[in-house]
PDB file of C-alpha atoms in Angstrom:
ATOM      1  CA  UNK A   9      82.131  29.025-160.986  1.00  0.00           C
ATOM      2  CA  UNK A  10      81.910  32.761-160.933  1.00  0.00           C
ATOM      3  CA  UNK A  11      80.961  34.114-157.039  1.00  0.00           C
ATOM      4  CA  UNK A  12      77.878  36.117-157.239  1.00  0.00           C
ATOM      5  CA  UNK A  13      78.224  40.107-156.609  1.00  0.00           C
ATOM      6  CA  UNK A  14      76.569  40.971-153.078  1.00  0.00           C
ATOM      7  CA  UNK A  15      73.969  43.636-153.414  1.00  0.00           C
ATOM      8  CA  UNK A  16      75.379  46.799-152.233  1.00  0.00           C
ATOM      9  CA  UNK A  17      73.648  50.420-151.879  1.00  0.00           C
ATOM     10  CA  UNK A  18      75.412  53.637-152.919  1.00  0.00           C
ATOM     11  CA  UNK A  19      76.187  55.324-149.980  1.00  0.00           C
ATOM     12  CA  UNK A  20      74.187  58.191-148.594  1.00  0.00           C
ATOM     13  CA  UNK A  21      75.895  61.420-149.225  1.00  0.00           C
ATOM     14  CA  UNK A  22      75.618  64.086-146.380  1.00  0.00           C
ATOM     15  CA  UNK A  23      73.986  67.695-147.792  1.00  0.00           C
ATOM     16  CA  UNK A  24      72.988  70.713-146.481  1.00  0.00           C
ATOM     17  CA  UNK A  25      69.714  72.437-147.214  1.00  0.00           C
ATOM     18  CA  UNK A  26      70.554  74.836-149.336  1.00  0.00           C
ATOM     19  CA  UNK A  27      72.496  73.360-151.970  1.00  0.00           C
ATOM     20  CA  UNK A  28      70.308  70.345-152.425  1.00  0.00           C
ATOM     21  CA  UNK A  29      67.735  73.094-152.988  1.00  0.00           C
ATOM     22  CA  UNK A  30      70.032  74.325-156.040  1.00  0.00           C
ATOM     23  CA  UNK A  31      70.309  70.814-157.556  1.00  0.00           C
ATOM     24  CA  UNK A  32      68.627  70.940-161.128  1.00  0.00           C
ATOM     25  CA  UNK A  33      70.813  68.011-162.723  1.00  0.00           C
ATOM     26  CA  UNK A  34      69.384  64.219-162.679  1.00  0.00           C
ATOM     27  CA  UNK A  35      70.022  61.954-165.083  1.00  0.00           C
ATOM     28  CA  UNK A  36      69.905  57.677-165.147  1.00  0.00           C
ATOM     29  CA  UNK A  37      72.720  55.946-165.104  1.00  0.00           C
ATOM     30  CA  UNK A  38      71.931  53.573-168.113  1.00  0.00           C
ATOM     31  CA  UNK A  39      68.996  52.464-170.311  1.00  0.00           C
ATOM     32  CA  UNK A  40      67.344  49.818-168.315  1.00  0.00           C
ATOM     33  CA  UNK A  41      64.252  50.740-166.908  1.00  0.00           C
ATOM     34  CA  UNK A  42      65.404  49.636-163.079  1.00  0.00           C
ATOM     35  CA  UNK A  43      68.933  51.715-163.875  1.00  0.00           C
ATOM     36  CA  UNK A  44      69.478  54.447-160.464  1.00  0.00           C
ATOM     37  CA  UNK A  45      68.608  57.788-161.307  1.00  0.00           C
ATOM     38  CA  UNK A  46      71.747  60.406-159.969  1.00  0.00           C
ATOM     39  CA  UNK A  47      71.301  63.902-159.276  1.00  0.00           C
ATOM     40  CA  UNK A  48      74.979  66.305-159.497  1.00  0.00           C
ATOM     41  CA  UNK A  49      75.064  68.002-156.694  1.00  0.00           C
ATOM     42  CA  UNK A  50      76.271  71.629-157.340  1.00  0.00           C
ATOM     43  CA  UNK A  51      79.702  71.038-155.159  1.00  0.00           C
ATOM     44  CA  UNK A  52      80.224  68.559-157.639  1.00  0.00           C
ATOM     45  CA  UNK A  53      79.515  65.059-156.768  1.00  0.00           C
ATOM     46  CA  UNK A  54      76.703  62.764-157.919  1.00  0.00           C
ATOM     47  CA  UNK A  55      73.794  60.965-155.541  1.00  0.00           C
ATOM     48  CA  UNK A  56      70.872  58.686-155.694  1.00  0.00           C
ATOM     49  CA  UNK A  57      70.275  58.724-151.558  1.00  0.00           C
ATOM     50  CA  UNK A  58      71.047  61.723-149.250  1.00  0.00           C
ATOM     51  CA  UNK A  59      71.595  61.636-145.158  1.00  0.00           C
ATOM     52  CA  UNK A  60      69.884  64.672-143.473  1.00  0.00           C
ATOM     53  CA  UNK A  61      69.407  65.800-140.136  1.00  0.00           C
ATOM     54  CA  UNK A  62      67.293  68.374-138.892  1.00  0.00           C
ATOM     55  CA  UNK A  63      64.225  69.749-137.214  1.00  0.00           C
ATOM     56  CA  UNK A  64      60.840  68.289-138.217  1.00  0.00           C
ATOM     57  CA  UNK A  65      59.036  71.283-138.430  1.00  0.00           C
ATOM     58  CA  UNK A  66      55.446  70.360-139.629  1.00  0.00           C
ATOM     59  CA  UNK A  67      54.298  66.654-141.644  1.00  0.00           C
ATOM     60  CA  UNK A  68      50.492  66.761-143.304  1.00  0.00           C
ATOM     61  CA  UNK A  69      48.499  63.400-144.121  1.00  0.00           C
ATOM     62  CA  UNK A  70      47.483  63.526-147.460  1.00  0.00           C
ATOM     63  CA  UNK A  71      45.331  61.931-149.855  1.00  0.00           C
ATOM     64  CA  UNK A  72      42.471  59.521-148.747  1.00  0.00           C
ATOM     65  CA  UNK A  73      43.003  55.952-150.791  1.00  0.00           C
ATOM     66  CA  UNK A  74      46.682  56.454-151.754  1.00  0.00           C
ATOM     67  CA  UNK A  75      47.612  58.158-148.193  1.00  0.00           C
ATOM     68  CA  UNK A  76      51.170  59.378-147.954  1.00  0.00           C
ATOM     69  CA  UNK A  77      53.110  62.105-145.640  1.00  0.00           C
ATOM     70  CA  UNK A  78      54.650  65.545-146.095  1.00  0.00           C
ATOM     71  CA  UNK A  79      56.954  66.978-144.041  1.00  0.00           C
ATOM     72  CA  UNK A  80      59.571  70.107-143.640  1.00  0.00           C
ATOM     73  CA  UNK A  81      62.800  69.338-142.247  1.00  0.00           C
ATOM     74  CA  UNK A  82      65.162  72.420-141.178  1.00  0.00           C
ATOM     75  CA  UNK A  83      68.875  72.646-141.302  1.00  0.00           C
ATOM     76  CA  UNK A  84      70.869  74.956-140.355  1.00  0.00           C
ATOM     77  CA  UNK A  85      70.949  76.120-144.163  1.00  0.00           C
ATOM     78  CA  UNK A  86      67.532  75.891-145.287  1.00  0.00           C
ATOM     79  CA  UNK A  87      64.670  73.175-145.526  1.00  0.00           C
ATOM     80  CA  UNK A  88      64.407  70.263-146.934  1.00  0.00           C
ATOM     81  CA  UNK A  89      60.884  68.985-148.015  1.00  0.00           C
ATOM     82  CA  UNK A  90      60.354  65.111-147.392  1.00  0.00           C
ATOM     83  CA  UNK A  91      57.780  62.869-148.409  1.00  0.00           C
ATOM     84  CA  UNK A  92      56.843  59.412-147.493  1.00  0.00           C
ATOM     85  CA  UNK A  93      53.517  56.900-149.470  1.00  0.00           C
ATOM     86  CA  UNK A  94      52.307  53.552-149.696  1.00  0.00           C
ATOM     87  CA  UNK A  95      55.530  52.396-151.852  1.00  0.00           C
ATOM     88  CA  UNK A  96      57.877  53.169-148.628  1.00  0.00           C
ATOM     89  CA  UNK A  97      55.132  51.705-145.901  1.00  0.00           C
ATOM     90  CA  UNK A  98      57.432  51.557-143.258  1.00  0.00           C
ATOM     91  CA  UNK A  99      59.084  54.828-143.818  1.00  0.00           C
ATOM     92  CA  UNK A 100      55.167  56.267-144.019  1.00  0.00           C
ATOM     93  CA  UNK A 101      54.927  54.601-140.810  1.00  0.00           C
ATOM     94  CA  UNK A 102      57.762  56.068-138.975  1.00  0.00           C
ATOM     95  CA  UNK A 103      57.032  59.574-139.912  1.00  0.00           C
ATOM     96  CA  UNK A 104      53.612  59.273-139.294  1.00  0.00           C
ATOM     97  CA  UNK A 105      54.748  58.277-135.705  1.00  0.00           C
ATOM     98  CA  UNK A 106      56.835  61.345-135.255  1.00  0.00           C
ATOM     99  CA  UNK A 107      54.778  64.732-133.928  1.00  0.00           C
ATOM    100  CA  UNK A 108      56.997  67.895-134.522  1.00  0.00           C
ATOM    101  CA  UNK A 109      59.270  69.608-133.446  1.00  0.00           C
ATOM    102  CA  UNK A 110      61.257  67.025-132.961  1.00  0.00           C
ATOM    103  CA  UNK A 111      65.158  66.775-134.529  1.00  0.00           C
ATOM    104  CA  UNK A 112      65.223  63.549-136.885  1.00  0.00           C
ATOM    105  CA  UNK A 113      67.856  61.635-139.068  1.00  0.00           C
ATOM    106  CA  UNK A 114      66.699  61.152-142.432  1.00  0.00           C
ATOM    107  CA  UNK A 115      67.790  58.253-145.295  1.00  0.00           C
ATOM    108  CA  UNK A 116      66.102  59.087-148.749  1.00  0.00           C
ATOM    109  CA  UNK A 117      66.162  59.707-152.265  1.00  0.00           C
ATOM    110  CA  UNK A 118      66.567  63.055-153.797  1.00  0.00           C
ATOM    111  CA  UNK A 119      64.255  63.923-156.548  1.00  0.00           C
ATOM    112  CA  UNK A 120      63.296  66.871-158.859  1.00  0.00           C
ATOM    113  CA  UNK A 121      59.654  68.011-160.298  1.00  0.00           C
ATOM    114  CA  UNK A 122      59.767  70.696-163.119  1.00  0.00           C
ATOM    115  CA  UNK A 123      55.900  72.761-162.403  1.00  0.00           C
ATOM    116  CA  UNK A 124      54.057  73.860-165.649  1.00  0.00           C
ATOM    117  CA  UNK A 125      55.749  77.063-164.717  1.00  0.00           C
ATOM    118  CA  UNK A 126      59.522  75.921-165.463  1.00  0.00           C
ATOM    119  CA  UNK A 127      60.528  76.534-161.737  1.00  0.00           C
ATOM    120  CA  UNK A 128      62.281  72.455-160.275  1.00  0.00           C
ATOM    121  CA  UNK A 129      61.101  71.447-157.198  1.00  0.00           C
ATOM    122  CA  UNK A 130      63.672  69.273-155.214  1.00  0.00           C
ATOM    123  CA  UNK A 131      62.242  66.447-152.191  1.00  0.00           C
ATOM    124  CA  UNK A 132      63.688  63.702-150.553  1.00  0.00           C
ATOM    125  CA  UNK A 133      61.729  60.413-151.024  1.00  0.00           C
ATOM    126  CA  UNK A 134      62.052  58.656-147.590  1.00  0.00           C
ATOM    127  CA  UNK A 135      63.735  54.980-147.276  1.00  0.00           C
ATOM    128  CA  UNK A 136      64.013  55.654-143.263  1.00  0.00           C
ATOM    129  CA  UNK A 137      63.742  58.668-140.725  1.00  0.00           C
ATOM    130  CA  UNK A 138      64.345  58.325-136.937  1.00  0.00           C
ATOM    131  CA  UNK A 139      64.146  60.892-133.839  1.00  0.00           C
ATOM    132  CA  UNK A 140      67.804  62.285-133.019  1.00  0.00           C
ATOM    133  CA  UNK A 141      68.846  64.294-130.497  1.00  0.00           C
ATOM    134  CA  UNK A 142      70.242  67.389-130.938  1.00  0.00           C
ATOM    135  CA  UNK A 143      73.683  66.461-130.330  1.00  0.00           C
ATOM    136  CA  UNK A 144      73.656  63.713-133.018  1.00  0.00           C
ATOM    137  CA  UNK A 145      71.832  66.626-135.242  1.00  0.00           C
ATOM    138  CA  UNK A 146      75.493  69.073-134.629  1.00  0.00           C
ATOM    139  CA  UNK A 147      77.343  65.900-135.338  1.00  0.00           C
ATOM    140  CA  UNK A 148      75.681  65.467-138.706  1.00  0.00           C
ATOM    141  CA  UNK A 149      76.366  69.503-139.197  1.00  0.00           C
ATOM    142  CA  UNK A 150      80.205  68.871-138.415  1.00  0.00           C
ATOM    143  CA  UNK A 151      80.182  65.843-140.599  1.00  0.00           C
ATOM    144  CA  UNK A 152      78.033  67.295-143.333  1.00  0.00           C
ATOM    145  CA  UNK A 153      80.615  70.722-143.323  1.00  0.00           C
ATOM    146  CA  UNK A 154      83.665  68.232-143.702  1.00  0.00           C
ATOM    147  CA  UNK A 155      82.352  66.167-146.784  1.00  0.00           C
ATOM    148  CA  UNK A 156      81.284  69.772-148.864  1.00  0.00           C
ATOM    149  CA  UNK A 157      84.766  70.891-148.100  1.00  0.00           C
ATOM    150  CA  UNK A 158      86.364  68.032-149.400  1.00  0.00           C
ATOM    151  CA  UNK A 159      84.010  67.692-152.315  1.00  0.00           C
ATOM    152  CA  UNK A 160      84.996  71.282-152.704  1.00  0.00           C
ATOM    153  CA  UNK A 161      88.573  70.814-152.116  1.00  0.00           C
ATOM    154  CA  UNK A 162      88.439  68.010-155.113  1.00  0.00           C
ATOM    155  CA  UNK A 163      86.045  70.760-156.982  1.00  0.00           C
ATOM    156  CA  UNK A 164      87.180  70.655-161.263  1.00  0.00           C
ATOM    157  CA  UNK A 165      89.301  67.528-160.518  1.00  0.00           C
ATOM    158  CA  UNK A 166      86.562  65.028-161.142  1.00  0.00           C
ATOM    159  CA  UNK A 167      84.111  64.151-163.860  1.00  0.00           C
ATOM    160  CA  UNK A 168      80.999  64.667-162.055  1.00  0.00           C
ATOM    161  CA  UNK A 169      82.455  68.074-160.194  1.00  0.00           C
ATOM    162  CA  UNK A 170      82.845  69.406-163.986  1.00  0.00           C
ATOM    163  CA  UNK A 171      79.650  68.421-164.834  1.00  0.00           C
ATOM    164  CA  UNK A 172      78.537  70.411-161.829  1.00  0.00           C
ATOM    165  CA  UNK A 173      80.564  73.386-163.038  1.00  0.00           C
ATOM    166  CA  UNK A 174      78.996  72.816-166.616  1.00  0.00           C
ATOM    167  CA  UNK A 175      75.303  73.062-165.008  1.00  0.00           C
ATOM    168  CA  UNK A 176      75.726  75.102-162.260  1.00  0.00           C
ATOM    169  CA  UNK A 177      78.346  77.265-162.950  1.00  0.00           C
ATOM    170  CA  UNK A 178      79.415  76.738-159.150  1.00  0.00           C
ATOM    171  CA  UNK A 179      81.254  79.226-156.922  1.00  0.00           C
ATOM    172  CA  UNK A 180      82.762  77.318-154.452  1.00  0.00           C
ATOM    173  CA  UNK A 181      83.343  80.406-152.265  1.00  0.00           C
ATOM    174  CA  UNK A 182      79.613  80.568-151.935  1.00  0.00           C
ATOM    175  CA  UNK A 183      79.347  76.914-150.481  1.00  0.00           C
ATOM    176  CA  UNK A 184      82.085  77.594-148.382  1.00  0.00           C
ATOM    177  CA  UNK A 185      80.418  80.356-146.706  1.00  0.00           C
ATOM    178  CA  UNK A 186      77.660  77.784-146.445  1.00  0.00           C
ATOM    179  CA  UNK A 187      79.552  76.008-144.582  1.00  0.00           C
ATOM    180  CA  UNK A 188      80.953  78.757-142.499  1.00  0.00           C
ATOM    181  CA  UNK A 189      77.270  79.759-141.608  1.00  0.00           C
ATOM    182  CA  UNK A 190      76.070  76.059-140.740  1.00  0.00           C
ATOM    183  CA  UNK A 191      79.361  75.560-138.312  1.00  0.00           C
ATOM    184  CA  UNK A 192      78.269  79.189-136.457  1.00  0.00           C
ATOM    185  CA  UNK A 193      75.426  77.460-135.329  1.00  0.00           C
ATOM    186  CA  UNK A 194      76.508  74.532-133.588  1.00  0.00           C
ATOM    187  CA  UNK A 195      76.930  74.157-130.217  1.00  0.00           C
ATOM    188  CA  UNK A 196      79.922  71.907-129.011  1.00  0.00           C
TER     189      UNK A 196
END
């Protein structure tokens, strides 16, 4: 009798602010209608979930049957741009429980929206989001500045970091200085 794979979930990759905002790649992995849907990130490593931590700046209630939540997170990068509806209730819940500013840990899905205009839009669809304080927030920073480096260090060595350079066209200096920046701004 053959033992039945355990379900397991891709792991959350840590990313700053500013180069999930440069993410334009996303693509399904497979035909099946249920197949996960990667993005490339532009250091060169593919997703389907993200772990961010930041300031909650502002959320808005939207919509009056199909309610769901907007939000702004800030790193110290950029901002990310969450969202939360009826399909993730309890994440919906939790970030409707949160009043800004507050710093927050956040579990979700990247994904990208062309506009009629051609410009791509990235959010983060949320599976969970919890207050932090701010010391677990410069943790994530250290953590987040270690994982680019090493995707950078790996940077042309791997299939998905050459599709990155492919679509991107990435610099690594750039995201190094990135990195650089973030790290100025943490207090230890």
């Amino acid at each position: 009798m053959k033992p039945q794979s355990a379900f397991e979930r891709e792991p959350a990759r840590r990313v700053f602010a500013s180069e999930l905002r440069e993410t334009r790649y996303q693509f399904k992995d497979g035909e099946d209608e249920k197949s996960p849907t990667y993005v490339i990130l532009p250091s060169g490593i593919r997703s389907n979930r993200i772990f961010i931590a930041g300031t909650l700046t502002e959320k808005q209630r939207q919509g009056d049957q199909n309610i769901f939540y907007r939000g702004r997170v800030v790193d110290p990068t950029g901002t990310f741009f969450i969202m939360a509806g009826s399909y993730q209730p309890e994440a919906m819940q939790q970030l409707a429980r949160i009043e800004p500013p507050a710093f927050v840990a956040v579990v979700g899905k990247p994904n990208l929206y062309t506009t009629p205009d051609g410009n791509c839009l990235v959010s983060v669809r949320v599976e969970s989001i919890t207050v932090v304080d701010r010391e677990t927030r410069d943790l994530w920073v250290l953590d987040t500045a270690r994982e680019t480096l090493d995707r950078l260090d790996a940077f042309g060595t791997t299939d998905d970091s050459k599709k990155a350079q492919e679509e991107y066209g990435t610099q690594p200096d750039l995201y190094k200085k990135i990195v650089y920046d973030a790290l100025t701004q943490v207090q230890l």
